[in-house]
C-alpha cells in the first residue's frame, strides 16, 4: 500500500518525520537527497527525522539506486517503508457469510478464515465470533496478537465515519447505533489477551471500491464500484479518497425509487434493491419453483448455468443499468466496476444494454465497465488499506512516535 499522491506539501521546518514517511511510502522521494529536495530541509535535519523512523522500525534501507552523476560515484541508498514491523486484521461481513484475515502493512494476506455467519444474529454474537476467528488466523499466520496495529471491518450498511456506528441499516436488523468499534475491540482482547487496538468500520462497497481502485486502477481519478449481492450498494473513490457524503450515506443506490411496487426491506416500495438485488432475484426464483434463499444461492445457480437464473440476472442488470446511467452522468467516472454475487455475464450484459442506451455518449466515451479483480478479497484489501492510511497519516505518525519515545 502506498500513500496517495499530493497530500504532503509541507516544506522547510514544517516537514515532520511523518511527512518524510509519507513521501517514502508514496514513492515520491525515496532517497535522502530526494527528501531534501522535496522538503527543503537540511541534510542533518532529514537525517535526524529519518533516525526516529528507523528506531521505530518503520523504515529500512533498500538497494542502492542508480548513480545520479555522469562522473560516477556511489549509488544513492534507497529508503523503504518496512511493512514487516506489524500486521493488520481485516474482516468483511455479508448477510450470511463472513471473511477475516491477517494482512501485512503492504496488503499481503498471510492467513484467512471464512464461513457462515448470520448478521441477523446481532452484533454481540457476530463480533464475538469474529474475535475468535482473528485469534485463529493469527495463530495460523505465526504472528503474535501484540503485533496487530489495527483492525478494519466492512459491513453491509451505511456507517457514520466519526462514530463508526451503522445508521438505520436496512439489512442489518439489531445493529442500528451499535458501538461496533468497542465490541470488536473487546472481542479481540477477549480471544487474544492483547491490549485494545484501533478499530475502523466502513461500508463494504466503499472498502471494496478502495481496495480495487488502489490495486488495479491507482491512476483513475474517479472510480465507482457497484456491489450487487443480497442488497445493492455503491462505493466511490475520488482522487484516491473514499467519497462518503456528509454522514456516510453516499452510494446507497439500492434505495433509489424505480417505479416498481415491490416492498423493500427498508419499508418503502419501489426501491431498486427490491427488484434487482440478489435477494430479489432469489425470491423470484423461489416463486418459480427454484429454491434460493440469498444472493449467494443465485451466484451458485448462475455458475451452474441455470437458464432461469441467467434470464432474471440479465433483467436485474437492465434495471441497475438504467439507474447507473444517471450515476455515470453525474460522476463521470473512468471505471465502473460491477461486483458481488450477481457480477457475471448475464447481469453485466443487462447493465451495458441500458447504461449505454440511456447515458450521454460523452459520459461513456472513456468509461471502462469491468468486473472485480480482487473478487471476494476486495473488501479485506480495502479495510487493511484504510487502517494503514489512518495509522501512518503524517500527523498521527508524530503522535505515535512520541508515544514510543523516539
Tab-separated table of C-alpha atoms in Angstrom:
chain	number	residue	atom	x	y	z
A	1	UNK	CA	0.000	0.000	0.000
A	2	UNK	CA	1.295	3.407	-0.837
A	3	UNK	CA	0.189	6.851	0.208
A	4	UNK	CA	-1.977	8.906	-2.094
A	5	UNK	CA	-0.108	11.474	-4.188
A	6	UNK	CA	-0.384	15.125	-3.402
A	7	UNK	CA	-1.126	15.040	0.309
A	8	UNK	CA	2.289	16.090	1.630
A	9	UNK	CA	3.123	19.582	0.503
A	10	UNK	CA	4.957	20.909	3.559
A	11	UNK	CA	8.432	22.367	3.148
A	12	UNK	CA	11.248	23.626	5.339
A	13	UNK	CA	10.986	23.216	9.100
A	14	UNK	CA	7.283	22.330	8.783
A	15	UNK	CA	8.040	18.931	7.226
A	16	UNK	CA	7.855	16.375	10.043
A	17	UNK	CA	9.073	12.808	10.310
A	18	UNK	CA	5.524	11.814	9.351
A	19	UNK	CA	5.743	13.894	6.189
A	20	UNK	CA	9.035	12.213	5.264
A	21	UNK	CA	7.469	8.790	5.807
A	22	UNK	CA	4.564	9.786	3.585
A	23	UNK	CA	6.957	10.817	0.811
A	24	UNK	CA	8.756	7.484	1.035
A	25	UNK	CA	5.546	5.426	1.180
A	26	UNK	CA	4.112	7.247	-1.852
A	27	UNK	CA	7.306	6.689	-3.826
A	28	UNK	CA	7.733	10.412	-4.477
A	29	UNK	CA	11.033	10.672	-2.608
A	30	UNK	CA	12.963	7.534	-1.691
A	31	UNK	CA	16.500	8.795	-1.047
A	32	UNK	CA	17.863	11.262	1.459
A	33	UNK	CA	18.757	13.658	-1.332
A	34	UNK	CA	15.270	13.472	-2.819
A	35	UNK	CA	13.751	14.144	0.599
A	36	UNK	CA	15.952	17.224	0.970
A	37	UNK	CA	14.799	18.469	-2.421
A	38	UNK	CA	11.134	17.775	-1.730
A	39	UNK	CA	11.069	19.442	1.690
A	40	UNK	CA	13.887	21.995	1.671
A	41	UNK	CA	15.230	20.514	4.911
A	42	UNK	CA	18.948	20.371	5.534
A	43	UNK	CA	20.813	17.096	5.273
A	44	UNK	CA	21.262	16.994	9.048
A	45	UNK	CA	17.578	17.621	9.768
A	46	UNK	CA	16.486	14.949	7.279
A	47	UNK	CA	18.906	12.548	8.953
A	48	UNK	CA	17.556	13.312	12.427
A	49	UNK	CA	13.935	12.772	11.384
A	50	UNK	CA	14.722	9.610	9.461
A	51	UNK	CA	16.566	8.286	12.509
A	52	UNK	CA	13.317	8.419	14.502
A	53	UNK	CA	11.591	6.341	11.824
A	54	UNK	CA	14.438	3.828	11.754
A	55	UNK	CA	14.339	3.469	15.541
A	56	UNK	CA	10.574	2.865	15.401
A	57	UNK	CA	11.215	0.106	12.857
A	58	UNK	CA	9.063	1.789	10.217
A	59	UNK	CA	11.773	2.467	7.640
A	60	UNK	CA	14.621	0.376	6.239
A	61	UNK	CA	17.329	0.848	3.671
A	62	UNK	CA	16.816	-0.850	0.328
A	63	UNK	CA	19.128	-1.444	-2.591
A	64	UNK	CA	21.307	1.319	-4.000
A	65	UNK	CA	19.679	3.420	-6.690
A	66	UNK	CA	21.248	4.485	-9.986
A	67	UNK	CA	24.240	6.825	-9.949
A	68	UNK	CA	22.904	10.326	-10.413
A	69	UNK	CA	26.053	11.983	-11.797
A	70	UNK	CA	27.695	11.348	-15.202
A	71	UNK	CA	31.024	11.460	-13.334
A	72	UNK	CA	30.050	8.306	-11.471
A	73	UNK	CA	30.286	7.840	-7.728
A	74	UNK	CA	28.465	5.769	-5.167
A	75	UNK	CA	24.791	4.961	-5.855
A	76	UNK	CA	22.201	6.541	-3.579
A	77	UNK	CA	20.761	4.239	-0.911
A	78	UNK	CA	17.001	3.976	-1.294
A	79	UNK	CA	14.583	4.071	1.616
A	80	UNK	CA	11.620	1.712	2.001
A	81	UNK	CA	8.603	1.504	4.257
A	82	UNK	CA	9.177	-1.618	6.368
A	83	UNK	CA	5.871	-3.452	6.210
A	84	UNK	CA	7.069	-6.281	8.456
A	85	UNK	CA	7.024	-4.432	11.778
A	86	UNK	CA	3.285	-5.003	12.364
A	87	UNK	CA	0.208	-6.697	10.917
A	88	UNK	CA	-3.389	-5.646	10.333
A	89	UNK	CA	-6.600	-7.601	10.914
A	90	UNK	CA	-9.484	-7.171	8.474
A	91	UNK	CA	-12.971	-8.638	8.201
A	92	UNK	CA	-15.826	-8.439	5.717
A	93	UNK	CA	-19.380	-9.127	6.894
A	94	UNK	CA	-22.121	-10.100	4.465
A	95	UNK	CA	-25.661	-11.037	5.444
A	96	UNK	CA	-24.987	-14.775	5.828
A	97	UNK	CA	-21.245	-15.124	5.392
A	98	UNK	CA	-18.054	-13.516	6.673
A	99	UNK	CA	-14.357	-13.450	5.912
A	100	UNK	CA	-11.473	-12.474	8.204
A	101	UNK	CA	-7.756	-12.195	7.523
A	102	UNK	CA	-4.326	-11.211	8.768
A	103	UNK	CA	-2.572	-8.837	6.366
A	104	UNK	CA	0.852	-7.271	6.140
A	105	UNK	CA	1.055	-3.485	6.113
A	106	UNK	CA	1.590	-3.693	2.367
A	107	UNK	CA	-1.600	-5.669	1.788
A	108	UNK	CA	-0.445	-9.280	1.512
A	109	UNK	CA	-2.873	-11.776	3.067
A	110	UNK	CA	-0.998	-14.052	5.481
A	111	UNK	CA	-3.908	-16.137	6.769
A	112	UNK	CA	-7.649	-16.180	6.187
A	113	UNK	CA	-10.811	-17.592	7.762
A	114	UNK	CA	-14.269	-17.668	6.184
A	115	UNK	CA	-17.587	-19.311	6.853
A	116	UNK	CA	-21.244	-18.904	7.682
A	117	UNK	CA	-22.016	-16.000	9.999
A	118	UNK	CA	-25.578	-14.673	10.007
A	119	UNK	CA	-25.739	-10.934	10.502
A	120	UNK	CA	-29.312	-11.166	11.863
A	121	UNK	CA	-27.867	-12.935	14.927
A	122	UNK	CA	-26.850	-9.460	16.083
A	123	UNK	CA	-23.626	-7.632	16.864
A	124	UNK	CA	-22.869	-9.321	20.188
A	125	UNK	CA	-22.731	-12.815	18.686
A	126	UNK	CA	-21.284	-11.889	15.286
A	127	UNK	CA	-18.487	-9.624	16.527
A	128	UNK	CA	-17.654	-12.060	19.309
A	129	UNK	CA	-17.217	-14.805	16.722
A	130	UNK	CA	-15.015	-12.532	14.609
A	131	UNK	CA	-12.729	-12.115	17.620
A	132	UNK	CA	-12.341	-15.883	17.740
A	133	UNK	CA	-11.614	-16.024	14.006
A	134	UNK	CA	-8.958	-13.338	14.381
A	135	UNK	CA	-7.206	-15.331	17.109
A	136	UNK	CA	-7.189	-18.446	14.931
A	137	UNK	CA	-5.937	-16.588	11.864
A	138	UNK	CA	-3.091	-15.006	13.858
A	139	UNK	CA	-2.014	-18.424	15.099
A	140	UNK	CA	-2.116	-19.760	11.541
A	141	UNK	CA	-0.066	-16.816	10.266
A	142	UNK	CA	2.509	-17.283	13.018
A	143	UNK	CA	2.096	-13.765	14.396
A	144	UNK	CA	1.507	-12.641	17.963
A	145	UNK	CA	-1.550	-10.572	18.833
A	146	UNK	CA	0.832	-7.909	20.170
A	147	UNK	CA	1.977	-7.307	16.577
A	148	UNK	CA	-1.514	-6.175	15.497
A	149	UNK	CA	-1.644	-2.414	14.980
A	150	UNK	CA	-5.298	-2.078	13.966
A	151	UNK	CA	-8.494	-3.742	12.755
A	152	UNK	CA	-10.619	-2.849	9.725
A	153	UNK	CA	-14.215	-4.038	9.318
A	154	UNK	CA	-16.519	-3.892	6.286
A	155	UNK	CA	-20.278	-4.026	6.942
A	156	UNK	CA	-23.275	-4.078	4.543
A	157	UNK	CA	-24.837	-0.849	5.721
A	158	UNK	CA	-24.276	2.929	5.931
A	159	UNK	CA	-21.652	3.916	8.518
A	160	UNK	CA	-21.157	7.225	10.283
A	161	UNK	CA	-17.430	7.810	9.889
A	162	UNK	CA	-16.924	9.720	13.116
A	163	UNK	CA	-18.589	7.212	15.426
A	164	UNK	CA	-18.093	4.014	13.421
A	165	UNK	CA	-21.760	3.120	14.043
A	166	UNK	CA	-24.151	1.886	11.371
A	167	UNK	CA	-27.099	4.183	10.755
A	168	UNK	CA	-30.527	2.645	10.051
A	169	UNK	CA	-29.095	-0.300	8.057
A	170	UNK	CA	-31.914	-1.992	6.083
A	171	UNK	CA	-30.327	-5.455	6.014
A	172	UNK	CA	-28.661	-5.412	9.470
A	173	UNK	CA	-31.542	-5.755	11.975
A	174	UNK	CA	-30.446	-5.072	15.541
A	175	UNK	CA	-27.286	-3.191	14.552
A	176	UNK	CA	-28.572	0.393	14.347
A	177	UNK	CA	-26.395	2.623	16.528
A	178	UNK	CA	-24.326	-0.277	17.888
A	179	UNK	CA	-20.844	0.566	19.174
A	180	UNK	CA	-19.160	-1.762	16.690
A	181	UNK	CA	-15.681	-0.422	17.380
A	182	UNK	CA	-15.961	-1.054	21.102
A	183	UNK	CA	-17.498	-4.517	20.799
A	184	UNK	CA	-14.990	-5.762	18.206
A	185	UNK	CA	-12.097	-4.329	20.209
A	186	UNK	CA	-13.310	-6.214	23.298
A	187	UNK	CA	-13.754	-9.410	21.286
A	188	UNK	CA	-10.177	-9.119	20.026
A	189	UNK	CA	-8.883	-8.718	23.580
A	190	UNK	CA	-11.105	-11.495	24.957
A	191	UNK	CA	-9.812	-14.039	22.442
A	192	UNK	CA	-6.160	-12.962	22.228
A	193	UNK	CA	-5.347	-11.362	25.581
A	194	UNK	CA	-3.764	-8.413	23.740
A	195	UNK	CA	-4.474	-4.759	24.541
A	196	UNK	CA	-7.087	-2.893	22.544
A	197	UNK	CA	-6.104	-1.574	19.108
A	198	UNK	CA	-7.794	0.989	16.846
A	199	UNK	CA	-10.856	-0.357	15.016
A	200	UNK	CA	-12.106	1.287	11.821
A	201	UNK	CA	-15.516	0.487	10.335
A	202	UNK	CA	-16.828	1.366	6.878
A	203	UNK	CA	-19.429	0.286	4.357
A	204	UNK	CA	-18.484	-2.822	2.392
A	205	UNK	CA	-18.976	-1.241	-1.053
A	206	UNK	CA	-16.768	1.684	-0.001
A	207	UNK	CA	-13.982	-0.639	1.084
A	208	UNK	CA	-14.342	-2.848	-1.986
A	209	UNK	CA	-14.007	0.241	-4.168
A	210	UNK	CA	-10.992	1.438	-2.153
A	211	UNK	CA	-9.243	-1.924	-2.404
A	212	UNK	CA	-9.971	-2.386	-6.110
A	213	UNK	CA	-9.008	1.164	-7.081
A	214	UNK	CA	-5.679	1.005	-5.260
A	215	UNK	CA	-4.832	-2.458	-6.579
A	216	UNK	CA	-5.855	-2.137	-10.202
A	217	UNK	CA	-6.624	1.489	-11.089
A	218	UNK	CA	-4.382	3.755	-8.971
A	219	UNK	CA	-4.350	6.488	-11.637
A	220	UNK	CA	-8.137	6.609	-12.023
A	221	UNK	CA	-9.303	9.926	-10.544
A	222	UNK	CA	-12.975	8.882	-10.375
A	223	UNK	CA	-13.712	5.212	-9.699
A	224	UNK	CA	-17.137	3.715	-8.966
A	225	UNK	CA	-17.974	0.191	-7.801
A	226	UNK	CA	-21.454	-1.289	-7.548
A	227	UNK	CA	-21.911	-4.339	-5.336
A	228	UNK	CA	-24.985	-6.417	-6.146
A	229	UNK	CA	-25.489	-9.188	-3.620
A	230	UNK	CA	-28.344	-9.595	-1.137
A	231	UNK	CA	-28.650	-5.795	-1.377
A	232	UNK	CA	-27.224	-3.154	-3.728
A	233	UNK	CA	-24.657	-0.525	-2.763
A	234	UNK	CA	-22.012	1.609	-4.435
A	235	UNK	CA	-18.594	2.859	-3.417
A	236	UNK	CA	-16.919	5.875	-4.997
A	237	UNK	CA	-13.231	6.794	-4.834
A	238	UNK	CA	-12.351	10.324	-5.987
A	239	UNK	CA	-8.722	11.450	-6.206
A	240	UNK	CA	-7.664	8.455	-4.124
A	241	UNK	CA	-10.127	9.055	-1.268
A	242	UNK	CA	-13.430	7.368	-0.452
A	243	UNK	CA	-16.363	9.698	-1.006
A	244	UNK	CA	-18.812	9.137	1.873
A	245	UNK	CA	-21.120	12.145	1.805
A	246	UNK	CA	-21.898	14.181	4.913
A	247	UNK	CA	-22.770	11.256	7.200
A	248	UNK	CA	-21.731	8.073	5.393
A	249	UNK	CA	-24.853	7.706	3.260
A	250	UNK	CA	-23.263	8.205	-0.168
A	251	UNK	CA	-23.581	5.304	-2.581
A	252	UNK	CA	-26.799	3.816	-1.208
A	253	UNK	CA	-28.232	3.396	-4.712
A	254	UNK	CA	-30.238	0.320	-3.742
A	255	UNK	CA	-32.888	2.645	-2.337
A	256	UNK	CA	-33.369	4.810	-5.393
A	257	UNK	CA	-37.021	4.532	-6.449
A	258	UNK	CA	-37.530	2.866	-9.814
A	259	UNK	CA	-41.318	2.895	-10.058
A	260	UNK	CA	-41.978	-0.727	-9.122
A	261	UNK	CA	-44.483	-1.785	-6.463
A	262	UNK	CA	-42.239	-4.295	-4.668
A	263	UNK	CA	-41.789	-3.815	-0.912
A	264	UNK	CA	-38.170	-3.239	0.102
A	265	UNK	CA	-36.606	-4.341	3.381
A	266	UNK	CA	-36.204	-0.653	4.254
A	267	UNK	CA	-40.011	-0.430	4.465
A	268	UNK	CA	-40.527	1.589	1.267
A	269	UNK	CA	-41.982	0.469	-2.032
A	270	UNK	CA	-40.236	0.572	-5.396
A	271	UNK	CA	-36.571	0.594	-4.332
A	272	UNK	CA	-34.004	-0.717	-6.816
A	273	UNK	CA	-32.880	-3.359	-4.294
A	274	UNK	CA	-36.438	-4.686	-4.038
A	275	UNK	CA	-36.456	-5.651	-7.718
A	276	UNK	CA	-32.834	-6.052	-8.856
A	277	UNK	CA	-30.702	-7.289	-5.936
A	278	UNK	CA	-29.531	-10.852	-5.391
A	279	UNK	CA	-32.197	-11.153	-2.727
A	280	UNK	CA	-34.891	-10.034	-5.168
A	281	UNK	CA	-33.718	-12.480	-7.829
A	282	UNK	CA	-33.608	-15.272	-5.226
A	283	UNK	CA	-37.193	-14.502	-4.235
A	284	UNK	CA	-38.388	-14.633	-7.843
A	285	UNK	CA	-36.570	-17.909	-8.425
A	286	UNK	CA	-38.172	-19.411	-5.334
A	287	UNK	CA	-41.599	-18.292	-6.518
A	288	UNK	CA	-40.849	-20.051	-9.823
A	289	UNK	CA	-40.009	-23.291	-8.026
A	290	UNK	CA	-36.227	-22.904	-7.922
A	291	UNK	CA	-35.221	-22.690	-4.236
A	292	UNK	CA	-32.850	-19.782	-3.498
A	293	UNK	CA	-32.505	-18.011	-0.158
A	294	UNK	CA	-29.973	-15.278	-0.930
A	295	UNK	CA	-27.680	-13.693	-3.463
A	296	UNK	CA	-25.054	-16.366	-2.835
A	297	UNK	CA	-27.564	-19.049	-3.885
A	298	UNK	CA	-28.224	-17.101	-7.082
A	299	UNK	CA	-24.472	-16.927	-7.679
A	300	UNK	CA	-24.245	-20.709	-7.413
A	301	UNK	CA	-27.130	-21.165	-9.857
A	302	UNK	CA	-25.508	-18.769	-12.314
A	303	UNK	CA	-22.202	-20.641	-12.030
A	304	UNK	CA	-24.093	-23.842	-12.864
A	305	UNK	CA	-25.578	-22.221	-15.964
A	306	UNK	CA	-29.187	-22.258	-14.743
A	307	UNK	CA	-31.215	-20.626	-17.571
A	308	UNK	CA	-33.931	-19.010	-15.439
A	309	UNK	CA	-31.350	-17.553	-13.048
A	310	UNK	CA	-29.446	-16.148	-16.040
A	311	UNK	CA	-32.578	-14.576	-17.513
A	312	UNK	CA	-33.563	-12.941	-14.211
A	313	UNK	CA	-29.987	-11.740	-13.627
A	314	UNK	CA	-29.956	-10.081	-17.044
A	315	UNK	CA	-33.293	-8.404	-16.296
A	316	UNK	CA	-31.909	-7.191	-12.953
A	317	UNK	CA	-28.840	-5.884	-14.755
A	318	UNK	CA	-31.022	-3.812	-17.062
A	319	UNK	CA	-32.791	-2.221	-14.075
A	320	UNK	CA	-29.469	-1.428	-12.424
A	321	UNK	CA	-28.041	-0.146	-15.715
A	322	UNK	CA	-30.936	2.281	-16.030
A	323	UNK	CA	-30.056	3.784	-12.641
A	324	UNK	CA	-26.324	3.727	-13.397
A	325	UNK	CA	-26.896	5.878	-16.472
A	326	UNK	CA	-27.719	8.727	-14.085
A	327	UNK	CA	-24.830	7.845	-11.769
A	328	UNK	CA	-22.356	7.864	-14.655
A	329	UNK	CA	-23.700	11.157	-15.990
A	330	UNK	CA	-23.348	12.725	-12.544
A	331	UNK	CA	-19.914	11.347	-11.580
A	332	UNK	CA	-18.238	10.855	-14.984
A	333	UNK	CA	-16.065	8.001	-13.667
A	334	UNK	CA	-13.232	6.451	-15.643
A	335	UNK	CA	-14.027	2.976	-14.313
A	336	UNK	CA	-17.358	1.440	-13.346
A	337	UNK	CA	-16.843	-1.927	-11.656
A	338	UNK	CA	-19.635	-4.449	-11.101
A	339	UNK	CA	-19.025	-6.748	-8.123
A	340	UNK	CA	-20.922	-9.074	-5.821
A	341	UNK	CA	-22.935	-12.252	-6.202
A	342	UNK	CA	-24.619	-11.257	-9.472
A	343	UNK	CA	-21.488	-9.901	-11.174
A	344	UNK	CA	-21.422	-12.372	-14.042
A	345	UNK	CA	-22.015	-12.211	-17.785
A	346	UNK	CA	-25.861	-12.139	-17.762
A	347	UNK	CA	-26.055	-9.277	-15.253
A	348	UNK	CA	-23.219	-7.334	-16.872
A	349	UNK	CA	-24.869	-7.705	-20.286
A	350	UNK	CA	-28.068	-6.224	-18.901
A	351	UNK	CA	-26.209	-3.323	-17.288
A	352	UNK	CA	-24.434	-2.439	-20.525
A	353	UNK	CA	-27.633	-2.604	-22.567
A	354	UNK	CA	-29.369	0.111	-20.569
A	355	UNK	CA	-26.330	2.107	-19.472
A	356	UNK	CA	-25.108	2.849	-22.984
A	357	UNK	CA	-28.646	3.392	-24.227
A	358	UNK	CA	-29.594	5.938	-21.546
A	359	UNK	CA	-26.355	7.740	-20.603
A	360	UNK	CA	-24.977	10.630	-22.620
A	361	UNK	CA	-22.345	9.474	-25.137
A	362	UNK	CA	-19.858	11.922	-23.650
A	363	UNK	CA	-20.252	10.290	-20.214
A	364	UNK	CA	-19.423	6.834	-21.540
A	365	UNK	CA	-16.828	7.672	-24.205
A	366	UNK	CA	-13.890	6.959	-21.889
A	367	UNK	CA	-15.696	4.712	-19.419
A	368	UNK	CA	-14.469	1.188	-18.675
A	369	UNK	CA	-17.192	-1.162	-17.427
A	370	UNK	CA	-15.423	-4.070	-15.729
A	371	UNK	CA	-15.855	-6.783	-13.130
A	372	UNK	CA	-13.929	-7.291	-9.906
A	373	UNK	CA	-10.218	-8.132	-9.963
A	374	UNK	CA	-9.845	-8.958	-6.282
A	375	UNK	CA	-13.086	-10.915	-6.015
A	376	UNK	CA	-14.120	-11.922	-2.511
A	377	UNK	CA	-10.997	-10.323	-1.020
A	378	UNK	CA	-11.683	-6.785	-2.262
A	379	UNK	CA	-13.233	-5.543	0.999
A	380	UNK	CA	-10.417	-7.138	3.027
A	381	UNK	CA	-7.864	-5.272	0.913
A	382	UNK	CA	-9.763	-2.024	1.339
A	383	UNK	CA	-10.194	-2.494	5.094
A	384	UNK	CA	-6.490	-3.207	5.528
A	385	UNK	CA	-5.559	-0.161	3.455
A	386	UNK	CA	-7.927	2.028	5.466
A	387	UNK	CA	-6.204	1.037	8.709
A	388	UNK	CA	-2.722	1.645	7.322
A	389	UNK	CA	-3.620	5.042	5.874
A	390	UNK	CA	-5.193	6.000	9.206
A	391	UNK	CA	-2.231	4.918	11.346
A	392	UNK	CA	0.506	6.295	9.090
A	393	UNK	CA	-1.028	9.657	8.245
A	394	UNK	CA	1.705	12.291	8.880
A	395	UNK	CA	0.145	13.928	11.932
A	396	UNK	CA	-0.681	10.575	13.503
A	397	UNK	CA	2.855	9.340	12.866
A	398	UNK	CA	4.103	12.180	15.072
A	399	UNK	CA	1.715	11.171	17.873
A	400	UNK	CA	2.734	7.519	17.642
A	401	UNK	CA	6.469	8.269	17.563
A	402	UNK	CA	6.082	10.423	20.666
A	403	UNK	CA	4.202	7.602	22.408
A	404	UNK	CA	7.042	5.224	21.516
A	405	UNK	CA	9.568	7.670	22.957
A	406	UNK	CA	11.548	8.066	19.714
